[in-house]
PDB file of C-alpha atoms and ligand atoms in Angstrom:
ATOM      1  CA  MET J 298       5.302   1.046 -21.483  1.00 30.00           C
ATOM      2  CA  VAL J 299       4.714  -2.550 -20.434  1.00 33.00           C
ATOM      3  CA  SER J 300       7.919  -4.094 -21.767  1.00 36.00           C
ATOM      4  CA  ASP J 301       9.761  -4.228 -18.405  1.00 37.00           C
ATOM      5  CA  SER J 302       6.829  -5.652 -16.516  1.00 36.00           C
ATOM      6  CA  MET J 303       6.451  -8.350 -19.171  1.00 38.00           C
ATOM      7  CA  SER J 304      10.035  -9.526 -18.734  1.00 40.00           C
ATOM      8  CA  THR J 305      10.375 -13.159 -17.707  1.00 42.00           C
ATOM      9  CA  SER J 306      13.407 -12.635 -15.456  1.00 46.00           C
ATOM     10  CA  SER J 307      12.968 -13.658 -11.828  1.00 48.00           C
ATOM     11  CA  ALA J 308      13.017 -11.361  -8.814  1.00 48.00           C
ATOM     12  CA  SER J 309      16.507 -12.510  -7.889  1.00 46.00           C
ATOM     13  CA  ASP J 310      17.760 -11.457 -11.363  1.00 50.00           C
ATOM     14  CA  ARG J 311      16.512  -7.939 -10.777  1.00 50.00           C
ATOM     15  CA  THR J 312      17.210  -7.441  -7.074  1.00 50.00           C
ATOM     16  CA  PRO J 313      20.764  -6.209  -6.528  1.00 47.00           C
ATOM     17  CA  SER J 314      22.582  -8.880  -4.529  1.00 42.00           C
ATOM     18  CA  SER J 315      23.711  -6.296  -1.957  1.00 50.00           C
ATOM     19  CA  ARG J 316      20.067  -5.701  -1.108  1.00 73.00           C
ATOM     20  CA  LYS J 317      18.810  -8.206   1.430  1.00 84.00           C
ATOM     21  CA  PRO J 318      15.075  -8.871   1.593  1.00 92.00           C
ATOM     22  CA  LEU J 319      13.194  -6.923   4.240  1.00 96.00           C
ATOM     23  CA  ARG J 320      12.375  -9.454   6.953  1.00 96.00           C
ATOM     24  CA  TYR J 321      12.331  -7.389  10.121  1.00 97.00           C
ATOM     25  CA  PRO J 322      11.698  -3.716  10.919  1.00 98.00           C
ATOM     26  CA  ALA J 323      15.427  -3.311  11.658  1.00 98.00           C
ATOM     27  CA  ASP J 324      16.119  -4.174   7.995  1.00 98.00           C
ATOM     28  CA  TRP J 325      14.117  -1.118   6.934  1.00 98.00           C
ATOM     29  CA  ILE J 326      16.275   1.114   9.111  1.00 98.00           C
ATOM     30  CA  LYS J 327      19.473  -0.506   7.793  1.00 97.00           C
ATOM     31  CA  ARG J 328      18.287   0.130   4.240  1.00 98.00           C
ATOM     32  CA  LYS J 329      17.912   3.789   5.019  1.00 98.00           C
ATOM     33  CA  ALA J 330      21.326   3.965   6.695  1.00 98.00           C
ATOM     34  CA  ALA J 331      22.835   2.321   3.594  1.00 97.00           C
ATOM     35  CA  GLY J 332      21.103   4.874   1.357  1.00 97.00           C
ATOM     36  CA  GLU J 333      19.110   2.143  -0.430  1.00 97.00           C
ATOM     37  CA  ARG J 334      15.568   2.867  -1.480  1.00 98.00           C
ATOM     38  CA  ILE J 335      12.501   0.819  -0.600  1.00 98.00           C
ATOM     39  CA  SER J 336       9.649  -0.033  -2.982  1.00 98.00           C
ATOM     40  CA  VAL J 337       6.186  -0.811  -1.621  1.00 98.00           C
ATOM     41  CA  LEU J 338       2.953  -1.629  -3.477  1.00 98.00           C
ATOM     42  CA  THR J 339      -0.537  -2.253  -2.213  1.00 98.00           C
ATOM     43  CA  ALA J 340      -2.125  -5.689  -2.691  1.00 98.00           C
ATOM     44  CA  TYR J 341      -5.578  -6.873  -1.741  1.00 98.00           C
ATOM     45  CA  ASP J 342      -5.837 -10.510  -2.815  1.00 98.00           C
ATOM     46  CA  ALA J 343      -3.784 -13.671  -3.205  1.00 98.00           C
ATOM     47  CA  THR J 344      -3.360 -13.583  -6.993  1.00 98.00           C
ATOM     48  CA  MET J 345      -2.004 -10.056  -7.050  1.00 98.00           C
ATOM     49  CA  ALA J 346       0.156 -10.757  -3.989  1.00 98.00           C
ATOM     50  CA  ARG J 347       1.677 -13.788  -5.737  1.00 98.00           C
ATOM     51  CA  LEU J 348       2.429 -11.760  -8.881  1.00 98.00           C
ATOM     52  CA  LEU J 349       3.952  -8.904  -6.913  1.00 98.00           C
ATOM     53  CA  ALA J 350       5.982 -11.238  -4.716  1.00 98.00           C
ATOM     54  CA  ALA J 351       7.563 -12.573  -7.912  1.00 97.00           C
ATOM     55  CA  SER J 352       8.756  -9.046  -8.753  1.00 97.00           C
ATOM     56  CA  GLY J 353      11.593  -7.246  -7.003  1.00 94.00           C
ATOM     57  CA  VAL J 354       9.175  -5.137  -4.935  1.00 98.00           C
ATOM     58  CA  ASP J 355      10.348  -4.925  -1.321  1.00 98.00           C
ATOM     59  CA  ALA J 356       7.079  -5.002   0.639  1.00 98.00           C
ATOM     60  CA  LEU J 357       3.307  -5.201   0.232  1.00 98.00           C
ATOM     61  CA  LEU J 358       0.711  -3.058   1.975  1.00 98.00           C
ATOM     62  CA  ILE J 359      -2.872  -4.150   2.467  1.00 98.00           C
ATOM     63  CA  GLY J 360      -4.099  -0.579   2.361  1.00 98.00           C
ATOM     64  CA  ASP J 361      -7.545   0.458   3.465  1.00 98.00           C
ATOM     65  CA  SER J 362      -7.570   2.042  -0.006  1.00 98.00           C
ATOM     66  CA  LEU J 363      -9.280  -1.271  -0.767  1.00 98.00           C
ATOM     67  CA  GLY J 364     -12.439   0.527   0.334  1.00 98.00           C
ATOM     68  CA  MET J 365     -12.166   2.625  -2.815  1.00 97.00           C
ATOM     69  CA  VAL J 366     -10.423   0.403  -5.358  1.00 97.00           C
ATOM     70  CA  VAL J 367     -11.958  -2.970  -4.419  1.00 98.00           C
ATOM     71  CA  GLN J 368     -15.237  -2.132  -2.699  1.00 98.00           C
ATOM     72  CA  GLY J 369     -16.129   0.897  -4.832  1.00 97.00           C
ATOM     73  CA  GLN J 370     -16.692   3.185  -1.828  1.00 97.00           C
ATOM     74  CA  SER J 371     -15.980   6.892  -2.104  1.00 95.00           C
ATOM     75  CA  SER J 372     -13.530   6.899   0.832  1.00 97.00           C
ATOM     76  CA  THR J 373     -11.706   4.539   3.188  1.00 98.00           C
ATOM     77  CA  LEU J 374     -14.012   5.356   6.110  1.00 98.00           C
ATOM     78  CA  PRO J 375     -16.464   2.434   5.762  1.00 98.00           C
ATOM     79  CA  VAL J 376     -13.737  -0.255   5.801  1.00 98.00           C
ATOM     80  CA  THR J 377     -13.944  -2.530   8.850  1.00 98.00           C
ATOM     81  CA  LEU J 378     -11.293  -4.427  10.761  1.00 98.00           C
ATOM     82  CA  ASP J 379     -12.896  -7.733   9.731  1.00 98.00           C
ATOM     83  CA  GLU J 380     -12.597  -6.714   6.070  1.00 98.00           C
ATOM     84  CA  MET J 381      -8.950  -5.737   6.512  1.00 98.00           C
ATOM     85  CA  ILE J 382      -8.247  -9.102   8.110  1.00 98.00           C
ATOM     86  CA  TYR J 383     -10.101 -10.912   5.309  1.00 98.00           C
ATOM     87  CA  HIS J 384      -7.954  -9.236   2.628  1.00 98.00           C
ATOM     88  CA  ALA J 385      -4.728  -9.467   4.616  1.00 98.00           C
ATOM     89  CA  ARG J 386      -5.160 -13.218   4.959  1.00 98.00           C
ATOM     90  CA  MET J 387      -5.488 -13.535   1.185  1.00 98.00           C
ATOM     91  CA  VAL J 388      -2.363 -11.454   0.626  1.00 98.00           C
ATOM     92  CA  ARG J 389      -0.430 -13.534   3.138  1.00 98.00           C
ATOM     93  CA  ARG J 390      -1.474 -16.732   1.356  1.00 98.00           C
ATOM     94  CA  GLY J 391      -0.341 -15.320  -1.998  1.00 98.00           C
ATOM     95  CA  ALA J 392       2.937 -13.916  -0.669  1.00 98.00           C
ATOM     96  CA  PRO J 393       4.037 -16.160   2.199  1.00 98.00           C
ATOM     97  CA  ASP J 394       7.596 -14.794   2.285  1.00 97.00           C
ATOM     98  CA  SER J 395       6.997 -11.096   1.660  1.00 98.00           C
ATOM     99  CA  PHE J 396       7.112  -8.363   4.283  1.00 98.00           C
ATOM    100  CA  ILE J 397       3.470  -7.333   4.511  1.00 98.00           C
ATOM    101  CA  ILE J 398       1.886  -4.462   6.370  1.00 98.00           C
ATOM    102  CA  GLY J 399      -1.816  -4.240   7.210  1.00 98.00           C
ATOM    103  CA  ASP J 400      -3.658  -0.946   7.651  1.00 98.00           C
ATOM    104  CA  LEU J 401      -5.701  -0.473  10.786  1.00 98.00           C
ATOM    105  CA  PRO J 402      -8.983   0.968   9.465  1.00 98.00           C
ATOM    106  CA  PHE J 403     -10.868   4.067  10.542  1.00 98.00           C
ATOM    107  CA  GLY J 404     -12.432   3.652  13.961  1.00 97.00           C
ATOM    108  CA  SER J 405     -10.301   0.737  15.098  1.00 97.00           C
ATOM    109  CA  TYR J 406      -7.753   2.890  16.945  1.00 97.00           C
ATOM    110  CA  GLN J 407      -9.425   6.316  16.993  1.00 95.00           C
ATOM    111  CA  ALA J 408     -12.039   4.836  19.349  1.00 93.00           C
ATOM    112  CA  GLY J 409      -9.519   4.367  22.161  1.00 95.00           C
ATOM    113  CA  ILE J 410      -6.028   3.204  23.032  1.00 98.00           C
ATOM    114  CA  ASP J 411      -7.103  -0.246  24.197  1.00 97.00           C
ATOM    115  CA  SER J 412      -9.238  -0.880  21.123  1.00 97.00           C
ATOM    116  CA  GLY J 413      -6.357   0.239  18.893  1.00 98.00           C
ATOM    117  CA  VAL J 414      -3.919  -2.102  20.567  1.00 98.00           C
ATOM    118  CA  ALA J 415      -6.447  -4.943  20.371  1.00 98.00           C
ATOM    119  CA  ALA J 416      -7.052  -4.238  16.653  1.00 98.00           C
ATOM    120  CA  GLY J 417      -3.323  -4.303  15.919  1.00 98.00           C
ATOM    121  CA  ILE J 418      -2.828  -7.573  17.737  1.00 98.00           C
ATOM    122  CA  ARG J 419      -5.881  -9.094  16.050  1.00 98.00           C
ATOM    123  CA  ILE J 420      -4.723  -8.383  12.492  1.00 98.00           C
ATOM    124  CA  MET J 421      -1.254  -9.699  13.327  1.00 98.00           C
ATOM    125  CA  LYS J 422      -2.589 -12.911  14.870  1.00 98.00           C
ATOM    126  CA  GLU J 423      -5.384 -13.599  12.375  1.00 98.00           C
ATOM    127  CA  ALA J 424      -3.727 -12.512   9.121  1.00 98.00           C
ATOM    128  CA  GLY J 425      -0.031 -12.998   9.870  1.00 98.00           C
ATOM    129  CA  VAL J 426       1.026  -9.515   8.790  1.00 98.00           C
ATOM    130  CA  ASP J 427       4.532  -8.381   9.720  1.00 98.00           C
ATOM    131  CA  ALA J 428       3.461  -4.904  10.763  1.00 98.00           C
ATOM    132  CA  VAL J 429       0.463  -2.618  11.052  1.00 98.00           C
ATOM    133  CA  LYS J 430       0.001   0.945   9.843  1.00 98.00           C
ATOM    134  CA  VAL J 431      -1.866   3.767  11.545  1.00 98.00           C
ATOM    135  CA  GLU J 432      -2.573   7.302  10.368  1.00 98.00           C
ATOM    136  CA  GLY J 433      -1.794  10.536  12.193  1.00 98.00           C
ATOM    137  CA  ALA J 434       0.135  11.440  15.311  1.00 98.00           C
ATOM    138  CA  GLU J 435      -2.538  12.377  17.844  1.00 97.00           C
ATOM    139  CA  ALA J 436      -1.653  11.703  21.493  1.00 98.00           C
ATOM    140  CA  ASP J 437      -3.827   8.569  21.616  1.00 98.00           C
ATOM    141  CA  THR J 438      -2.430   7.288  18.317  1.00 98.00           C
ATOM    142  CA  LEU J 439       1.104   7.735  19.677  1.00 98.00           C
ATOM    143  CA  ALA J 440       0.047   5.783  22.768  1.00 98.00           C
ATOM    144  CA  VAL J 441      -1.298   2.971  20.551  1.00 98.00           C
ATOM    145  CA  ILE J 442       2.010   2.915  18.637  1.00 98.00           C
ATOM    146  CA  ARG J 443       4.027   2.823  21.887  1.00 98.00           C
ATOM    147  CA  LYS J 444       1.940  -0.017  23.323  1.00 98.00           C
ATOM    148  CA  LEU J 445       1.942  -2.095  20.141  1.00 98.00           C
ATOM    149  CA  SER J 446       5.695  -1.642  19.664  1.00 98.00           C
ATOM    150  CA  ALA J 447       6.350  -2.573  23.288  1.00 98.00           C
ATOM    151  CA  ALA J 448       4.158  -5.646  22.841  1.00 97.00           C
ATOM    152  CA  GLY J 449       6.202  -6.755  19.816  1.00 97.00           C
ATOM    153  CA  ALA J 450       3.949  -5.518  17.028  1.00 98.00           C
ATOM    154  CA  PRO J 451       5.871  -3.322  14.540  1.00 98.00           C
ATOM    155  CA  VAL J 452       4.077  -0.133  13.511  1.00 98.00           C
ATOM    156  CA  MET J 453       4.407   2.005  10.403  1.00 99.00           C
ATOM    157  CA  GLY J 454       3.180   5.593  10.724  1.00 98.00           C
ATOM    158  CA  HIS J 455       1.408   7.684   8.101  1.00 98.00           C
ATOM    159  CA  ILE J 456       1.286  11.491   8.048  1.00 98.00           C
ATOM    160  CA  GLY J 457       0.609  14.275   5.569  1.00 98.00           C
ATOM    161  CA  LEU J 458      -2.649  13.593   3.772  1.00 97.00           C
ATOM    162  CA  THR J 459      -4.223  10.998   6.026  1.00 98.00           C
ATOM    163  CA  PRO J 460      -7.256   9.730   4.078  1.00 97.00           C
ATOM    164  CA  GLN J 461      -9.082   8.561   7.219  1.00 98.00           C
ATOM    165  CA  SER J 462      -9.349  12.229   8.260  1.00 96.00           C
ATOM    166  CA  TYR J 463      -9.970  13.742   4.806  1.00 96.00           C
ATOM    167  CA  LEU J 464     -13.199  15.341   6.071  1.00 95.00           C
ATOM    168  CA  THR J 465     -11.515  17.341   8.822  1.00 94.00           C
ATOM    169  CA  ILE J 466      -8.509  18.059   6.582  1.00 93.00           C
ATOM    170  CA  GLY J 467     -10.882  19.446   3.939  1.00 92.00           C
ATOM    171  CA  GLY J 468     -10.266  17.055   1.049  1.00 91.00           C
ATOM    172  CA  PHE J 469      -7.452  15.178  -0.629  1.00 91.00           C
ATOM    173  CA  ARG J 470      -4.925  17.971  -0.913  1.00 91.00           C
ATOM    174  CA  ALA J 471      -1.154  18.410  -0.586  1.00 94.00           C
ATOM    175  CA  GLN J 472       0.094  19.052   2.941  1.00 94.00           C
ATOM    176  CA  GLY J 473       2.920  21.254   4.235  1.00 94.00           C
ATOM    177  CA  ARG J 474       2.419  24.253   1.998  1.00 94.00           C
ATOM    178  CA  ASP J 475       2.350  26.769   4.841  1.00 95.00           C
ATOM    179  CA  ASP J 476       4.761  27.215   7.739  1.00 97.00           C
ATOM    180  CA  ALA J 477       2.324  26.049  10.405  1.00 96.00           C
ATOM    181  CA  GLN J 478       1.608  22.787   8.557  1.00 96.00           C
ATOM    182  CA  ALA J 479       5.312  22.240   7.845  1.00 97.00           C
ATOM    183  CA  THR J 480       6.234  22.757  11.499  1.00 98.00           C
ATOM    184  CA  ARG J 481       3.478  20.376  12.590  1.00 98.00           C
ATOM    185  CA  LEU J 482       4.484  17.670  10.116  1.00 98.00           C
ATOM    186  CA  LYS J 483       8.155  17.832  11.171  1.00 98.00           C
ATOM    187  CA  ALA J 484       7.120  17.466  14.827  1.00 98.00           C
ATOM    188  CA  GLU J 485       4.740  14.601  13.988  1.00 98.00           C
ATOM    189  CA  ALA J 486       7.451  12.684  12.137  1.00 98.00           C
ATOM    190  CA  LEU J 487       9.802  12.926  15.105  1.00 98.00           C
ATOM    191  CA  ALA J 488       6.998  11.944  17.497  1.00 98.00           C
ATOM    192  CA  LEU J 489       6.186   8.842  15.411  1.00 98.00           C
ATOM    193  CA  GLN J 490       9.830   7.834  15.409  1.00 98.00           C
ATOM    194  CA  SER J 491      10.091   8.342  19.184  1.00 98.00           C
ATOM    195  CA  ALA J 492       6.907   6.338  19.749  1.00 98.00           C
ATOM    196  CA  GLY J 493       8.524   3.364  17.997  1.00 98.00           C
ATOM    197  CA  CYS J 494       7.525   3.484  14.302  1.00 98.00           C
ATOM    198  CA  PHE J 495      10.078   1.645  12.154  1.00 98.00           C
ATOM    199  CA  ALA J 496       9.025   3.609   9.056  1.00 98.00           C
ATOM    200  CA  MET J 497       6.363   6.073   8.027  1.00 98.00           C
ATOM    201  CA  VAL J 498       4.355   6.973   4.945  1.00 98.00           C
ATOM    202  CA  LEU J 499       4.461  10.625   3.873  1.00 98.00           C
ATOM    203  CA  GLU J 500       1.419  11.182   1.682  1.00 98.00           C
ATOM    204  CA  LEU J 501       1.071  14.278  -0.515  1.00 97.00           C
ATOM    205  CA  VAL J 502       3.688  16.188   1.472  1.00 98.00           C
ATOM    206  CA  THR J 503       5.391  18.924  -0.525  1.00 97.00           C
ATOM    207  CA  ALA J 504       8.637  17.566  -1.956  1.00 98.00           C
ATOM    208  CA  ASP J 505      11.167  19.824  -0.196  1.00 98.00           C
ATOM    209  CA  LEU J 506       9.510  19.308   3.174  1.00 98.00           C
ATOM    210  CA  ALA J 507       9.386  15.527   2.654  1.00 98.00           C
ATOM    211  CA  GLY J 508      13.139  15.597   1.940  1.00 98.00           C
ATOM    212  CA  GLU J 509      13.742  17.669   5.058  1.00 98.00           C
ATOM    213  CA  ILE J 510      11.664  15.318   7.225  1.00 98.00           C
ATOM    214  CA  THR J 511      13.472  12.298   5.759  1.00 98.00           C
ATOM    215  CA  ALA J 512      16.855  13.835   6.596  1.00 98.00           C
ATOM    216  CA  SER J 513      15.767  14.456  10.188  1.00 98.00           C
ATOM    217  CA  LEU J 514      14.912  10.791  10.863  1.00 98.00           C
ATOM    218  CA  ALA J 515      16.762   7.509  11.379  1.00 98.00           C
ATOM    219  CA  VAL J 516      13.750   5.525  10.184  1.00 98.00           C
ATOM    220  CA  PRO J 517      12.814   5.481   6.481  1.00 98.00           C
ATOM    221  CA  THR J 518      10.044   7.548   4.949  1.00 98.00           C
ATOM    222  CA  ILE J 519       7.898   5.959   2.256  1.00 98.00           C
ATOM    223  CA  GLY J 520       6.497   8.626  -0.006  1.00 98.00           C
ATOM    224  CA  ILE J 521       3.358   8.802  -2.083  1.00 98.00           C
ATOM    225  CA  GLY J 522       3.020  12.059  -3.955  1.00 97.00           C
ATOM    226  CA  SER J 523       5.846  13.466  -1.825  1.00 98.00           C
ATOM    227  CA  GLY J 524       8.672  13.786  -4.340  1.00 98.00           C
ATOM    228  CA  ALA J 525      11.946  11.943  -4.759  1.00 98.00           C
ATOM    229  CA  GLY J 526      13.567  12.877  -1.447  1.00 98.00           C
ATOM    230  CA  THR J 527      11.941  10.130   0.621  1.00 98.00           C
ATOM    231  CA  SER J 528      13.574   6.786   1.464  1.00 98.00           C
ATOM    232  CA  GLY J 529      11.130   4.827  -0.678  1.00 98.00           C
ATOM    233  CA  GLN J 530       7.832   4.972  -2.523  1.00 98.00           C
ATOM    234  CA  VAL J 531       4.423   3.334  -2.308  1.00 98.00           C
ATOM    235  CA  LEU J 532       1.694   3.276  -4.959  1.00 98.00           C
ATOM    236  CA  VAL J 533      -1.757   1.768  -5.111  1.00 98.00           C
ATOM    237  CA  ILE J 534      -1.417  -1.253  -7.413  1.00 98.00           C
ATOM    238  CA  ASN J 535      -4.605  -0.443  -9.351  1.00 98.00           C
ATOM    239  CA  ASP J 536      -3.141   2.980 -10.214  1.00 97.00           C
ATOM    240  CA  LEU J 537       0.212   1.561 -11.318  1.00 97.00           C
ATOM    241  CA  LEU J 538      -1.508  -1.006 -13.538  1.00 98.00           C
ATOM    242  CA  GLY J 539      -3.937   1.498 -15.056  1.00 97.00           C
ATOM    243  CA  LEU J 540      -7.000  -0.437 -13.926  1.00 96.00           C
ATOM    244  CA  ASP J 541      -9.117   2.685 -13.653  1.00 92.00           C
ATOM    245  CA  ASP J 542      -8.771   5.253 -16.420  1.00 85.00           C
ATOM    246  CA  ARG J 543     -11.503   7.559 -15.139  1.00 86.00           C
ATOM    247  CA  PHE J 544      -9.029   9.681 -13.210  1.00 81.00           C
ATOM    248  CA  GLN J 545      -5.269   9.911 -12.822  1.00 85.00           C
ATOM    249  CA  ALA J 546      -3.783  11.765  -9.863  1.00 90.00           C
ATOM    250  CA  ARG J 547      -0.648  13.830 -10.521  1.00 92.00           C
ATOM    251  CA  HIS J 548       1.509  11.649  -8.287  1.00 94.00           C
ATOM    252  CA  VAL J 549       0.625   8.406 -10.083  1.00 94.00           C
ATOM    253  CA  LYS J 550       2.778   6.873 -12.782  1.00 96.00           C
ATOM    254  CA  ARG J 551       1.002   4.250 -14.881  1.00 96.00           C
ATOM    255  CA  TYR J 552       3.302   1.376 -15.777  1.00 97.00           C
ATOM    256  CA  ALA J 553       0.669  -0.570 -17.729  1.00 97.00           C
ATOM    257  CA  ASP J 554      -2.772  -0.154 -19.239  1.00 96.00           C
ATOM    258  CA  LEU J 555      -4.449  -3.264 -17.906  1.00 97.00           C
ATOM    259  CA  GLY J 556      -7.879  -1.652 -17.602  1.00 97.00           C
ATOM    260  CA  GLN J 557      -8.146  -1.349 -21.372  1.00 96.00           C
ATOM    261  CA  ALA J 558      -6.553  -4.771 -21.865  1.00 97.00           C
ATOM    262  CA  ILE J 559      -9.178  -6.379 -19.617  1.00 98.00           C
ATOM    263  CA  THR J 560     -12.114  -4.721 -21.377  1.00 98.00           C
ATOM    264  CA  LYS J 561     -10.632  -5.667 -24.775  1.00 98.00           C
ATOM    265  CA  ALA J 562     -10.163  -9.321 -23.734  1.00 98.00           C
ATOM    266  CA  ALA J 563     -13.706  -9.557 -22.359  1.00 98.00           C
ATOM    267  CA  ASP J 564     -15.099  -7.962 -25.515  1.00 98.00           C
ATOM    268  CA  GLU J 565     -13.189 -10.435 -27.722  1.00 98.00           C
ATOM    269  CA  TYR J 566     -14.560 -13.334 -25.633  1.00 98.00           C
ATOM    270  CA  HIS J 567     -18.077 -11.934 -26.012  1.00 98.00           C
ATOM    271  CA  ARG J 568     -17.694 -11.592 -29.805  1.00 98.00           C
ATOM    272  CA  GLU J 569     -16.228 -15.093 -30.209  1.00 98.00           C
ATOM    273  CA  ILE J 570     -19.189 -16.599 -28.348  1.00 98.00           C
ATOM    274  CA  HIS J 571     -21.603 -14.767 -30.591  1.00 98.00           C
ATOM    275  CA  ASP J 572     -19.576 -15.671 -33.725  1.00 98.00           C
ATOM    276  CA  GLY J 573     -19.364 -19.337 -32.704  1.00 98.00           C
ATOM    277  CA  GLN J 574     -15.515 -19.211 -32.498  1.00 98.00           C
ATOM    278  CA  PHE J 575     -15.338 -20.153 -28.826  1.00 98.00           C
ATOM    279  CA  PRO J 576     -15.221 -22.844 -27.645  1.00 97.00           C
ATOM    280  CA  ALA J 577     -13.280 -24.496 -30.490  1.00 96.00           C
ATOM    281  CA  ASP J 578     -12.414 -28.185 -30.793  1.00 96.00           C
ATOM    282  CA  GLU J 579      -9.287 -27.815 -28.659  1.00 96.00           C
ATOM    283  CA  HIS J 580     -11.379 -26.539 -25.741  1.00 97.00           C
ATOM    284  CA  SER J 581     -13.762 -29.514 -25.885  1.00 96.00           C
ATOM    285  CA  PHE J 582     -13.599 -33.092 -24.561  1.00 96.00           C
ATOM    286  CA  ARG J 583     -14.323 -36.235 -26.635  1.00 94.00           C
TER     287      ARG J 583
HETATM  288  O1  KIV I 149      -4.477   2.666   1.998  1.00 59.14           O
HETATM  289  C1  KIV I 149      -3.454   2.766   1.289  1.00 59.14           C
HETATM  290  O2  KIV I 149      -3.344   2.171   0.201  1.00 59.14           O
HETATM  291  C2  KIV I 149      -2.375   3.610   1.789  1.00 59.14           C
HETATM  292  C3  KIV I 149      -1.266   3.946   0.844  1.00 59.14           C
HETATM  293  C4  KIV I 149      -1.711   4.735  -0.300  1.00 59.14           C
HETATM  294  C5  KIV I 149      -0.131   4.565   1.553  1.00 59.14           C
HETATM  295  O3  KIV I 149      -2.407   3.999   2.899  1.00 59.14           O
END
């Protein structure tokens, strides 16, 4: 399973030459118009950002999923704007040329339009992200998107399962299964596009509906657990790398088993210390 990811070819070897890097929001829309897909992965620190930037992956997202996969919280709700900025700065250092998007965390824009706009501008100024992402399509959220876009801050939307509102949604479950939800999601997608979003995440939206929403928009949809009919895909890097084998969601494909590899390496190190094999002569100075 890991053979491709262990290849030594460079990103330029793997990226089709017709596919220009994503530099500006307009490039995302051109990609969609050209029928070319977009790959996005989350990253939370400089080392991972550097490794991912060396792959062909199109863009990096500093997701507030870091609350769960880095901080060990049970949801994204506790993540603060300061923490998002802290991680986004690391990712920017590791991937200076990549298109990176920073999540605005719970509370930073739900508390009011002005605070949302201020949060978006802060993460752009302090971390150097290329765009921010907000969840949902409430009237105030649309106002935040309009104001940020007008101010020159690109915004990615996020509908379907919006983890920041998992309590009111009633858990982490697929969205769009009944007519009322489907109608609402179609309207939300159009509203996000009208408000100025250059792209939007569709999370856990039923596959046919995600395809229908994608076809109704000029801007690309980036799916997670939303089937193959979206304009691109995003996955949490820890899931893709198999860093946590306690649970695997249906929508996740594991491309490596690094969790086991890490535990095995640490165990070998531990045994070699106890056996007196490490450090050896070549690790010592004379
Ligand atoms: O926080 C996150 O990582 C996300 C993606 C899963 C879309 O929002």
